[in-house]
Amino acid sequence: MLPFHLSSAIPDHILNRIGIKTTLSNSLCFVIKSEDGELLAFARVVSDYATFANLLDVFVLPDNRGLGVGKTLIKAVVEHPKLQGLMRFTLATKDAHGLYQQFGFKAPKFPDANMEIYLPYIYQD
């Protein structure tokens, strides 16, 4: 079991294979906690801090959704000093387009130019 609810963003079978320490130590992490220290939300960014950043593994725990926690989290991400002056800031989302659009994210300018290597089963035995 993880010390916080990152498993809602990264499936357990992947975390068990790659290790949470490696994932987080190679990322700029953002955490929102309650006054009692309970996790409310999490996001991480992978970047070269000069030209690009990719926002990943964003989640707000269910009891905290609709309370502005997600907006607070994304505001902290896009305003972080290390993430200023980048040519490209990317993310992938299934259902939160409206949230990210409030912070300037848009569909890719050149969607036909984007490519990826996607190996969804790479971490399965």
CSV table of C-alpha atoms in Angstrom, one decimal:
chain,number,residue,atom,x,y,z
A,1,MET,CA,0.0,0.0,0.0
A,2,LEU,CA,1.3,3.4,-0.9
A,3,PRO,CA,1.7,6.1,1.8
A,4,PHE,CA,-0.7,8.2,-0.2
A,5,HIS,CA,-3.3,7.5,-2.9
A,6,LEU,CA,-1.0,7.7,-5.9
A,7,SER,CA,-2.4,4.3,-7.0
A,8,SER,CA,-5.5,6.1,-8.4
A,9,ALA,CA,-3.2,7.7,-10.9
A,10,ILE,CA,-0.7,5.0,-11.5
A,11,PRO,CA,-1.9,1.4,-11.5
A,12,ASP,CA,-0.5,-0.9,-8.8
A,13,HIS,CA,1.1,-3.3,-11.3
A,14,ILE,CA,3.2,-0.5,-12.8
A,15,LEU,CA,4.2,0.9,-9.4
A,16,ASN,CA,5.3,-2.5,-8.2
A,17,ARG,CA,7.4,-3.0,-11.3
A,18,ILE,CA,9.1,0.4,-11.5
A,19,GLY,CA,9.0,1.6,-7.9
A,20,ILE,CA,7.4,4.7,-6.6
A,21,LYS,CA,10.8,6.1,-5.5
A,22,THR,CA,12.1,6.2,-9.1
A,23,THR,CA,8.9,7.7,-10.4
A,24,LEU,CA,8.8,10.5,-7.8
A,25,SER,CA,12.5,11.3,-7.6
A,26,ASN,CA,12.5,12.1,-11.4
A,27,SER,CA,9.5,14.4,-11.1
A,28,LEU,CA,8.6,17.8,-9.7
A,29,CYS,CA,5.8,16.8,-7.4
A,30,PHE,CA,2.8,18.8,-6.1
A,31,VAL,CA,0.8,17.8,-3.1
A,32,ILE,CA,-2.1,19.4,-1.4
A,33,LYS,CA,-2.9,18.2,2.1
A,34,SER,CA,-5.6,19.1,4.6
A,35,GLU,CA,-4.7,21.0,7.8
A,36,ASP,CA,-4.6,17.5,9.5
A,37,GLY,CA,-2.0,16.3,7.0
A,38,GLU,CA,-4.3,14.1,4.9
A,39,LEU,CA,-3.7,14.0,1.2
A,40,LEU,CA,-6.2,15.9,-0.9
A,41,ALA,CA,-4.6,16.0,-4.3
A,42,PHE,CA,-1.4,15.2,-6.2
A,43,ALA,CA,0.3,15.9,-9.5
A,44,ARG,CA,3.8,15.6,-11.0
A,45,VAL,CA,5.6,17.2,-13.8
A,46,VAL,CA,8.5,15.9,-15.9
A,47,SER,CA,10.5,18.7,-17.5
A,48,ASP,CA,13.9,19.8,-18.7
A,49,TYR,CA,13.0,23.2,-17.1
A,50,ALA,CA,14.1,25.0,-20.3
A,51,THR,CA,11.9,24.0,-23.2
A,52,PHE,CA,9.1,21.5,-22.2
A,53,ALA,CA,7.1,20.0,-19.4
A,54,ASN,CA,4.6,17.2,-19.2
A,55,LEU,CA,2.0,17.1,-16.5
A,56,LEU,CA,1.2,13.6,-15.2
A,57,ASP,CA,-0.7,11.6,-12.6
A,58,VAL,CA,-3.0,14.3,-11.5
A,59,PHE,CA,-5.7,13.4,-9.1
A,60,VAL,CA,-8.0,14.8,-6.5
A,61,LEU,CA,-9.4,12.4,-3.9
A,62,PRO,CA,-13.1,11.9,-4.4
A,63,ASP,CA,-14.3,13.6,-1.2
A,64,ASN,CA,-12.4,16.7,-2.3
A,65,ARG,CA,-13.7,17.1,-5.8
A,66,GLY,CA,-15.8,20.1,-6.7
A,67,LEU,CA,-14.3,22.1,-3.9
A,68,GLY,CA,-11.7,24.0,-5.9
A,69,VAL,CA,-8.8,21.7,-4.9
A,70,GLY,CA,-8.1,20.8,-8.5
A,71,LYS,CA,-7.9,24.4,-9.5
A,72,THR,CA,-5.6,25.2,-6.6
A,73,LEU,CA,-3.4,22.3,-7.6
A,74,ILE,CA,-3.1,23.2,-11.3
A,75,LYS,CA,-2.6,26.9,-10.5
A,76,ALA,CA,0.4,25.9,-8.3
A,77,VAL,CA,1.8,23.8,-11.2
A,78,VAL,CA,1.5,26.4,-13.9
A,79,GLU,CA,2.8,29.2,-11.7
A,80,HIS,CA,5.8,27.3,-10.3
A,81,PRO,CA,9.0,29.3,-11.0
A,82,LYS,CA,10.8,26.3,-12.6
A,83,LEU,CA,8.1,25.9,-15.1
A,84,GLN,CA,8.1,29.4,-16.6
A,85,GLY,CA,9.2,30.4,-20.1
A,86,LEU,CA,8.7,26.9,-21.5
A,87,MET,CA,7.9,26.5,-25.2
A,88,ARG,CA,5.6,23.5,-24.6
A,89,PHE,CA,3.7,22.3,-21.6
A,90,THR,CA,1.7,19.1,-22.3
A,91,LEU,CA,-0.7,16.7,-20.6
A,92,ALA,CA,-3.2,14.0,-21.5
A,93,THR,CA,-6.6,13.9,-20.0
A,94,LYS,CA,-9.7,11.7,-20.5
A,95,ASP,CA,-12.3,14.0,-18.8
A,96,ALA,CA,-10.8,17.2,-17.3
A,97,HIS,CA,-10.4,19.3,-20.4
A,98,GLY,CA,-12.5,22.1,-18.9
A,99,LEU,CA,-10.2,22.3,-15.8
A,100,TYR,CA,-7.0,22.6,-17.8
A,101,GLN,CA,-8.5,25.0,-20.3
A,102,GLN,CA,-8.9,27.5,-17.5
A,103,PHE,CA,-5.1,27.6,-17.2
A,104,GLY,CA,-4.3,28.0,-20.8
A,105,PHE,CA,-4.1,24.4,-22.0
A,106,LYS,CA,-5.5,23.7,-25.5
A,107,ALA,CA,-5.7,20.9,-28.0
A,108,PRO,CA,-2.2,20.5,-29.6
A,109,LYS,CA,-1.5,23.2,-32.2
A,110,PHE,CA,-0.2,20.5,-34.6
A,111,PRO,CA,-2.0,17.3,-33.6
A,112,ASP,CA,-0.9,15.5,-36.7
A,113,ALA,CA,2.7,16.1,-35.7
A,114,ASN,CA,2.4,14.4,-32.4
A,115,MET,CA,3.6,10.8,-32.1
A,116,GLU,CA,4.2,8.4,-29.3
A,117,ILE,CA,5.4,4.9,-28.4
A,118,TYR,CA,2.6,3.5,-26.3
A,119,LEU,CA,3.2,0.1,-24.7
A,120,PRO,CA,0.3,-0.3,-22.3
A,121,TYR,CA,1.3,-3.9,-21.2
A,122,ILE,CA,5.0,-3.3,-20.7
A,123,TYR,CA,4.8,-3.6,-16.9
A,124,GLN,CA,2.8,-6.8,-16.9
A,125,ASP,CA,4.5,-10.2,-16.4
